[in-house]
Short mmCIF file of C-alpha atoms and ligand atoms in Angstrom, two decimals:
data_model
loop_
_atom_site.label_atom_id
_atom_site.label_comp_id
_atom_site.label_asym_id
_atom_site.label_seq_id
_atom_site.Cartn_x
_atom_site.Cartn_y
_atom_site.Cartn_z
CA UNK K 15 61.22 3.33 21.08
CA UNK K 16 57.71 4.54 21.14
CA UNK K 17 55.12 1.84 21.68
CA UNK K 18 53.14 0.53 18.68
CA UNK K 19 49.98 2.34 17.93
CA UNK K 20 46.76 1.18 19.75
CA UNK K 21 44.32 -0.27 17.14
CA UNK K 22 40.72 0.49 17.72
CA UNK K 23 40.02 -0.28 14.16
CA UNK K 24 38.45 -3.74 13.50
CA UNK K 25 35.94 -6.14 15.17
CA UNK K 26 38.17 -9.14 14.52
CA UNK K 27 37.99 -12.20 17.19
CA UNK K 28 41.07 -12.45 19.07
CA UNK K 29 43.25 -15.56 18.26
CA UNK K 30 42.89 -16.97 21.70
CA UNK K 31 39.15 -17.82 21.12
CA UNK K 32 39.59 -19.54 17.88
CA UNK K 33 39.45 -23.33 18.55
CA UNK K 34 41.77 -24.01 15.91
CA UNK K 35 42.95 -27.37 16.65
CA UNK K 36 39.42 -28.50 17.07
CA UNK K 37 38.60 -27.18 13.65
CA UNK K 38 41.44 -28.59 11.95
CA UNK K 39 40.46 -32.00 13.43
CA UNK K 40 36.97 -31.72 12.48
CA UNK K 41 38.10 -30.54 8.97
CA UNK K 42 40.03 -33.83 8.60
CA UNK K 43 37.08 -35.97 9.75
CA UNK K 44 34.78 -34.10 7.04
CA UNK K 45 37.55 -34.82 4.21
CA UNK K 46 37.49 -38.28 5.14
CA UNK K 47 33.81 -38.66 5.39
CA UNK K 48 32.39 -36.68 2.56
CA UNK K 49 35.17 -36.13 0.27
CA UNK K 50 33.29 -36.39 -3.02
CA UNK K 51 30.49 -34.26 -1.68
CA UNK K 52 32.78 -31.42 -0.61
CA UNK K 53 35.04 -31.36 -3.79
CA UNK K 54 32.08 -31.57 -6.27
CA UNK K 55 29.61 -29.00 -7.45
CA UNK K 56 26.59 -29.19 -5.12
CA UNK K 57 23.16 -29.85 -6.63
CA UNK K 58 21.68 -26.67 -7.98
CA UNK K 59 17.98 -25.54 -8.41
CA UNK K 60 16.85 -24.26 -5.09
CA UNK K 61 19.88 -25.13 -3.09
CA UNK K 62 19.30 -23.61 0.23
CA UNK K 63 22.75 -24.82 1.58
CA UNK K 64 24.01 -27.89 3.16
CA UNK K 65 21.38 -29.93 4.51
CA UNK K 66 22.73 -31.08 7.79
CA UNK K 67 23.94 -27.44 8.41
CA UNK K 68 20.42 -26.08 7.73
CA UNK K 69 18.98 -28.74 10.03
CA UNK K 70 21.31 -27.94 12.81
CA UNK K 71 20.70 -24.04 12.54
CA UNK K 72 16.94 -24.81 12.32
CA UNK K 73 17.01 -26.82 15.47
CA UNK K 74 19.12 -24.10 17.15
CA UNK K 75 16.59 -21.40 16.23
CA UNK K 76 13.39 -23.54 16.75
CA UNK K 77 12.48 -23.32 12.99
CA UNK K 78 11.70 -25.47 10.15
CA UNK K 79 14.89 -26.17 7.99
CA UNK K 80 12.82 -24.79 4.87
CA UNK K 81 13.07 -21.33 6.54
CA UNK K 82 16.73 -21.50 6.70
CA UNK K 83 19.13 -20.21 3.74
CA UNK K 84 22.98 -20.36 3.99
CA UNK K 85 25.25 -17.98 2.39
CA UNK K 86 29.13 -17.21 2.38
CA UNK K 87 29.14 -15.00 5.55
CA UNK K 88 26.26 -12.76 6.75
CA UNK K 89 27.31 -9.91 4.65
CA UNK K 90 26.63 -11.97 1.43
CA UNK K 91 23.27 -12.86 2.83
CA UNK K 92 22.69 -9.15 3.55
CA UNK K 93 23.58 -8.26 0.01
CA UNK K 94 21.34 -10.91 -1.61
CA UNK K 95 18.32 -9.97 0.84
CA UNK K 96 18.47 -6.19 0.37
CA UNK K 97 18.41 -6.86 -3.49
CA UNK K 98 15.28 -9.06 -2.79
CA UNK K 99 13.44 -6.64 -0.53
CA UNK K 100 14.41 -3.55 -2.59
CA UNK K 101 13.54 -4.88 -5.93
CA UNK K 102 14.40 -2.99 -9.23
CA UNK K 103 12.98 0.11 -7.95
CA UNK K 104 14.60 0.75 -4.82
CA UNK K 105 13.04 2.19 -1.84
CA UNK K 106 13.88 3.55 1.73
CA UNK K 107 15.80 1.51 4.26
CA UNK K 108 15.54 2.70 7.85
CA UNK K 109 18.72 2.02 10.01
CA UNK K 110 19.92 2.90 13.49
CA UNK K 111 22.09 6.01 13.63
CA UNK K 112 24.88 4.89 14.18
CA UNK K 113 24.82 1.58 12.16
CA UNK K 114 27.15 -0.97 10.79
CA UNK K 115 28.80 1.06 7.82
CA UNK K 116 29.26 -1.90 5.39
CA UNK K 117 25.57 -2.89 5.69
CA UNK K 118 24.66 0.78 4.87
CA UNK K 119 27.00 0.68 1.80
CA UNK K 120 25.22 -2.59 0.55
CA UNK K 121 21.64 -1.11 0.87
CA UNK K 122 22.89 1.87 -1.12
CA UNK K 123 24.40 -0.31 -3.71
CA UNK K 124 20.88 -1.79 -4.18
CA UNK K 125 19.25 1.40 -4.55
CA UNK K 126 18.18 1.90 -0.93
CA UNK K 127 17.88 5.56 0.38
CA UNK K 128 19.37 4.80 3.72
CA UNK K 129 17.74 6.85 6.47
CA UNK K 130 19.02 6.89 10.17
CA UNK K 131 16.81 7.00 13.26
CA UNK K 132 18.86 7.80 16.44
CA UNK K 133 19.75 4.85 18.59
CA UNK K 134 20.00 5.29 22.47
CA UNK K 135 21.64 3.20 25.06
CA UNK K 136 18.55 0.83 25.19
CA UNK K 137 17.53 0.71 21.58
CA UNK K 138 16.12 2.77 18.52
CA UNK K 139 14.17 5.92 19.29
CA UNK K 140 10.82 4.64 18.51
CA UNK K 141 9.22 8.04 18.55
CA UNK K 142 11.51 9.21 15.86
CA UNK K 143 10.96 6.23 14.15
CA UNK K 144 7.36 6.44 14.04
CA UNK K 145 7.37 9.97 12.71
CA UNK K 146 9.51 8.68 9.87
CA UNK K 147 7.60 5.68 8.72
CA UNK K 148 4.43 7.41 9.28
CA UNK K 149 5.36 9.70 6.12
CA UNK K 150 6.56 6.80 3.85
CA UNK K 151 6.64 2.92 4.40
CA UNK K 152 10.08 1.78 4.23
CA UNK K 153 11.15 -1.39 2.26
CA UNK K 154 12.69 -2.73 5.41
CA UNK K 155 14.20 -1.67 8.76
CA UNK K 156 17.65 -2.86 9.45
CA UNK K 157 18.71 -3.44 13.15
CA UNK K 158 21.34 -4.94 15.21
CA UNK K 159 19.45 -5.33 18.61
CA UNK K 160 22.23 -7.18 20.62
CA UNK K 161 25.58 -5.54 21.43
CA UNK K 162 25.44 -3.40 18.47
CA UNK K 163 28.12 -2.58 15.96
CA UNK K 164 29.21 0.11 16.27
CA UNK K 165 27.76 1.43 19.51
CA UNK K 166 27.61 -1.60 21.87
CA UNK K 167 23.91 -0.81 22.62
CA UNK K 168 21.59 -3.62 23.46
CA UNK K 169 17.91 -3.08 22.90
CA UNK K 170 15.67 -3.51 26.13
CA UNK K 171 12.70 -5.94 26.17
CA UNK K 172 10.40 -2.85 26.23
CA UNK K 173 12.07 -1.18 23.31
CA UNK K 174 12.01 -4.42 21.22
CA UNK K 175 8.20 -4.61 21.88
CA UNK K 176 7.64 -1.07 20.97
CA UNK K 177 9.57 -1.76 17.70
CA UNK K 178 7.73 -4.82 16.47
CA UNK K 179 4.46 -3.34 17.51
CA UNK K 180 5.26 -0.26 15.26
CA UNK K 181 6.28 -2.50 12.48
CA UNK K 182 3.05 -4.35 12.76
CA UNK K 183 0.93 -1.07 12.57
CA UNK K 184 3.02 0.39 9.72
CA UNK K 185 3.32 -2.82 7.97
CA UNK K 186 7.00 -3.08 7.11
CA UNK K 187 9.52 -5.93 7.47
CA UNK K 188 12.39 -5.93 10.13
CA UNK K 189 15.94 -7.45 9.27
CA UNK K 190 17.38 -8.38 12.52
CA UNK K 191 21.29 -8.98 12.37
CA UNK K 192 22.43 -11.01 15.09
CA UNK K 193 26.36 -11.77 15.09
CA UNK K 194 26.92 -11.06 18.79
CA UNK K 195 23.97 -12.20 20.32
CA UNK K 196 25.35 -15.29 22.11
CA UNK K 197 28.46 -13.46 23.28
CA UNK K 198 26.58 -12.06 26.55
CA UNK K 199 28.74 -11.31 29.65
CA UNK K 200 26.26 -9.43 31.93
CA UNK K 201 22.77 -9.42 32.48
CA UNK K 202 19.83 -11.57 31.01
CA UNK K 203 19.06 -12.34 27.41
CA UNK K 204 16.53 -10.38 25.72
CA UNK K 205 13.88 -11.75 23.52
CA UNK K 206 14.86 -11.85 19.82
CA UNK K 207 12.77 -9.66 17.51
CA UNK K 208 11.89 -12.95 15.58
CA UNK K 209 10.58 -14.44 18.85
CA UNK K 210 8.21 -11.40 19.28
CA UNK K 211 6.96 -11.45 15.82
CA UNK K 212 8.08 -14.36 13.62
CA UNK K 213 6.19 -13.49 10.58
CA UNK K 214 7.55 -9.86 10.47
CA UNK K 215 11.13 -10.37 11.13
CA UNK K 216 13.90 -11.83 8.97
CA UNK K 217 16.88 -13.07 11.06
CA UNK K 218 20.35 -12.70 9.89
CA UNK K 219 22.99 -14.98 11.59
CA UNK K 220 26.64 -15.54 11.44
CA UNK K 221 29.07 -18.16 12.54
CA UNK K 222 31.96 -15.79 12.22
CA UNK K 223 31.91 -14.52 15.98
CA UNK K 224 30.82 -17.94 17.59
CA UNK K 225 33.06 -20.29 15.53
CA UNK K 226 35.21 -18.86 12.87
CA UNK K 227 35.20 -15.87 10.49
CA UNK K 228 37.23 -17.78 7.99
CA UNK K 229 34.75 -20.25 7.40
CA UNK K 230 32.39 -17.64 5.93
CA UNK K 231 29.15 -19.08 7.22
CA UNK K 232 26.18 -16.82 7.37
CA UNK K 233 22.51 -17.59 7.12
CA UNK K 234 18.94 -16.05 6.91
CA UNK K 235 15.79 -17.33 8.49
CA UNK K 236 12.44 -16.06 7.13
CA UNK K 237 9.37 -17.57 5.46
CA UNK K 238 10.02 -20.22 2.84
CA UNK K 239 9.06 -18.17 -0.01
CA UNK K 240 11.60 -15.43 0.87
CA UNK K 241 14.17 -18.07 1.49
CA UNK K 242 13.61 -19.59 -2.11
CA UNK K 243 14.10 -16.07 -3.51
CA UNK K 244 17.31 -15.73 -1.67
CA UNK K 245 18.48 -19.14 -3.29
CA UNK K 246 17.56 -18.04 -6.72
CA UNK K 247 19.52 -14.92 -6.39
CA UNK K 248 22.50 -16.76 -5.06
CA UNK K 249 22.50 -19.48 -7.56
CA UNK K 250 22.52 -16.62 -10.15
CA UNK K 251 25.61 -15.11 -8.58
CA UNK K 252 27.82 -18.01 -7.32
CA UNK K 253 25.81 -21.08 -7.82
CA UNK K 254 26.06 -22.44 -4.09
CA UNK K 255 27.98 -21.47 -0.94
CA UNK K 256 31.37 -23.41 -0.23
CA UNK K 257 30.56 -26.92 0.57
CA UNK K 258 33.69 -27.58 2.73
CA UNK K 259 32.99 -24.69 4.94
CA UNK K 260 29.36 -25.72 5.31
CA UNK K 261 30.05 -29.47 6.16
CA UNK K 262 32.79 -28.28 8.84
CA UNK K 263 30.16 -25.89 10.38
CA UNK K 264 27.36 -28.47 10.43
CA UNK K 265 29.78 -30.99 12.22
CA UNK K 266 30.83 -28.23 14.67
CA UNK K 267 27.09 -27.57 15.42
CA UNK K 268 26.25 -31.21 15.83
CA UNK K 269 29.20 -31.96 18.10
CA UNK K 270 28.59 -29.00 20.36
CA UNK K 271 31.79 -27.26 19.28
CA UNK K 272 30.07 -23.96 18.81
CA UNK K 273 28.60 -23.98 22.24
CA UNK K 274 32.39 -24.58 23.42
CA UNK K 275 33.66 -21.74 21.31
CA UNK K 276 30.87 -19.46 22.72
CA UNK K 277 31.83 -20.52 26.28
CA UNK K 278 35.50 -19.80 25.49
CA UNK K 279 34.98 -16.45 23.86
CA UNK K 280 32.52 -15.48 26.75
CA UNK K 281 35.03 -16.48 29.51
CA UNK K 282 37.97 -14.79 27.52
CA UNK K 283 36.10 -11.58 26.77
CA UNK K 284 34.19 -10.82 29.97
CA UNK K 285 37.09 -9.36 31.84
CA UNK K 286 38.16 -7.36 28.69
CA UNK K 287 34.74 -5.97 28.62
CA UNK K 288 34.62 -5.12 32.33
CA UNK K 289 37.95 -3.45 32.23
CA UNK K 290 36.89 -1.68 29.06
CA UNK K 291 33.89 -0.16 30.49
CA UNK K 292 35.67 1.23 33.50
CA UNK K 293 38.58 2.87 31.58
CA UNK K 294 36.06 4.27 29.10
CA UNK K 295 33.92 5.66 31.98
CA UNK K 296 37.02 6.98 33.76
CA UNK K 297 38.17 8.87 30.62
CA UNK K 298 34.57 9.97 28.96
CA UNK K 299 32.14 9.73 31.96
CA UNK K 300 28.49 10.21 30.56
CA UNK K 301 29.82 10.37 27.03
CA UNK K 302 30.10 6.52 26.82
CA UNK K 303 27.14 5.49 24.81
CA UNK K 304 26.21 2.25 26.65
CA UNK K 305 27.68 -0.41 28.92
CA UNK K 306 27.31 -3.25 26.55
CA UNK K 307 27.34 -6.24 28.56
CA UNK K 308 28.34 -8.34 25.78
CA UNK K 309 29.88 -8.33 21.93
CA UNK K 310 33.06 -6.60 20.92
CA UNK K 311 32.19 -2.86 21.15
CA UNK K 312 32.02 0.07 23.32
CA UNK K 313 31.47 3.57 21.91
CA UNK K 314 31.71 7.18 22.87
CA UNK K 315 30.02 10.35 21.52
CA UNK K 316 32.34 12.94 22.65
CA UNK K 317 31.66 16.73 22.56
CA UNK K 318 34.43 18.36 20.70
CA UNK K 319 34.84 21.35 18.57
CA UNK K 320 37.44 19.56 16.51
CA UNK K 321 36.53 18.72 12.99
CA UNK K 322 36.67 14.69 12.52
CA UNK K 323 39.63 14.69 10.02
CA UNK K 324 41.80 16.89 12.55
CA UNK K 325 40.65 14.90 15.45
CA UNK K 326 41.70 11.61 13.56
CA UNK K 327 45.04 12.97 12.61
CA UNK K 328 45.81 13.97 16.24
CA UNK K 329 44.68 10.48 17.47
CA UNK K 330 47.02 8.93 14.99
CA UNK K 331 49.99 11.36 16.02
CA UNK K 332 49.26 10.38 19.50
CA UNK K 333 49.51 6.75 18.61
CA UNK K 334 45.86 5.73 18.32
CA UNK K 335 44.14 4.26 15.11
CA UNK K 336 40.31 4.59 14.96
CA UNK K 337 37.73 3.95 12.29
CA UNK K 338 36.17 7.07 10.94
CA UNK K 339 33.11 7.88 13.36
CA UNK K 340 31.00 9.70 10.82
CA UNK K 341 30.92 6.53 8.46
CA UNK K 342 28.47 5.02 11.01
CA UNK K 343 26.08 7.80 10.70
CA UNK K 344 23.96 7.92 7.48
CA UNK K 345 22.97 11.58 7.84
CA UNK K 346 26.43 12.71 9.40
CA UNK K 347 27.46 13.16 12.89
CA UNK K 348 25.36 14.89 15.24
CA UNK K 349 26.48 18.79 15.53
CA UNK K 350 29.55 19.28 17.84
CA UNK K 351 30.20 15.51 18.24
CA UNK K 352 32.71 12.94 17.25
CA UNK K 353 32.08 9.43 17.49
CA UNK K 354 34.73 6.83 18.75
CA UNK K 355 34.07 3.08 18.19
CA UNK K 356 36.21 1.13 20.72
CA UNK K 357 36.40 -2.68 20.05
CA UNK K 358 37.65 -4.00 23.25
CA UNK K 359 37.66 -7.85 22.10
CA UNK K 360 41.18 -7.92 20.66
CA UNK K 361 43.26 -5.62 23.08
CA UNK K 362 44.53 -6.59 26.23
CA UNK K 363 43.14 -4.50 29.19
CA UNK K 364 45.96 -2.52 29.90
CA UNK K 365 46.44 -1.58 26.19
CA UNK K 366 42.70 -0.54 25.75
CA UNK K 367 42.98 1.64 28.83
CA UNK K 368 46.25 3.37 27.38
CA UNK K 369 44.43 4.05 24.07
CA UNK K 370 41.27 5.75 25.80
CA UNK K 371 43.60 7.88 27.92
CA UNK K 372 45.41 9.04 25.00
CA UNK K 373 41.99 9.89 23.03
CA UNK K 374 40.65 11.67 26.15
CA UNK K 375 44.05 13.73 26.15
CA UNK K 376 43.55 14.59 22.51
CA UNK K 377 39.97 15.76 23.26
CA UNK K 378 40.94 17.91 25.88
CA UNK K 379 43.69 19.51 24.36
C1 LIG L 22 26.71 -6.32 12.47
C2 LIG L 22 27.47 -7.03 11.67
N1 LIG L 22 26.75 -7.58 10.74
C3 LIG L 22 27.57 -8.54 9.86
C4 LIG L 22 28.86 -8.74 10.04
C5 LIG L 22 29.58 -9.76 8.94
O1 LIG L 22 29.73 -10.82 9.33
P1 LIG L 22 30.16 -12.10 8.58
O2 LIG L 22 31.61 -12.46 8.69
O3 LIG L 22 29.22 -13.24 8.81
O4 LIG L 22 30.07 -11.63 6.98
C6 LIG L 22 29.56 -8.02 10.97
C7 LIG L 22 31.12 -8.22 11.17
O5 LIG L 22 31.65 -7.57 11.88
C8 LIG L 22 28.84 -7.15 11.96
O6 LIG L 22 29.23 -6.73 12.83
#
């Protein structure tokens, strides 16, 4: 019997890092303590989210709770944010190339013209960005500075400073998406863009990768005016985010369960990351985009004459499933290249190594 396919398809947390017993216990406690609150419609009219949750998030980020807006997962927050920033007339949205494909689709849905700027191993190509924004001011720039999805790249401090400096000079807002920021296995934490330019940067955060994706808790941090605008759009769409999920998330933050979940994830994922880097280097050498040092993803920009559909079909025949690499590039893949996103978080080391060897074989045929 042939082994089951190696799945390099999705960035889902491995079951081993979900603290399900803890979450179940806390949910029971919340149900006992706040039953009417979590089973009733919450107050509407400027509801920015559960107050305890917003207070806990504000303390974590060192901001005022009036700056915190909670939504049902960070993708929903991105949806509302792009609607707000683009307005009825639409506009340009500059993204990293490659970028998170779902975010790009959301921006397009709200009338955004999505323009990609090449991403290097240490962050956005700031010179190319400057050439682009000098021609026309974008509605906003969307970036994932820490352990980016899909490339794994982590922007250096110098790159972050150059980016916020450019945004200041050309006067455009930055949306910084940070779901993987706390999942660092190697190296030192780089300053958040919001720390470098608080008035220019809107931070989007998520508890999906540091507590539970099933709770669907995401948030934005910005100035109180922007946050109020998000609440108004949210209320017009779904009234308020889910009270039970928010109450559970609040208690988890208050009791330090998010910190324990981060520590569990980091110690579980670090060996997987290190083995994945070694396996990918052996199979693809300098075609590996970056050694991430954290997060879920590693990626390869492979030289190949094969068209992408044929490559994906050949990979599937060889027993490897991949996301379509071109979907991450708003302007299409660079000539003569294929992009392989290799999530390492959910695969045991040997399985990951088997997958990259099979892909390297397909590419050298
Ligand atoms: C960069 C990025 N942003 C947002 C999300 C979505 O997160 P959430 O579960 O909070 O909607 C993901 C999930 O993979 C992601 O990689």
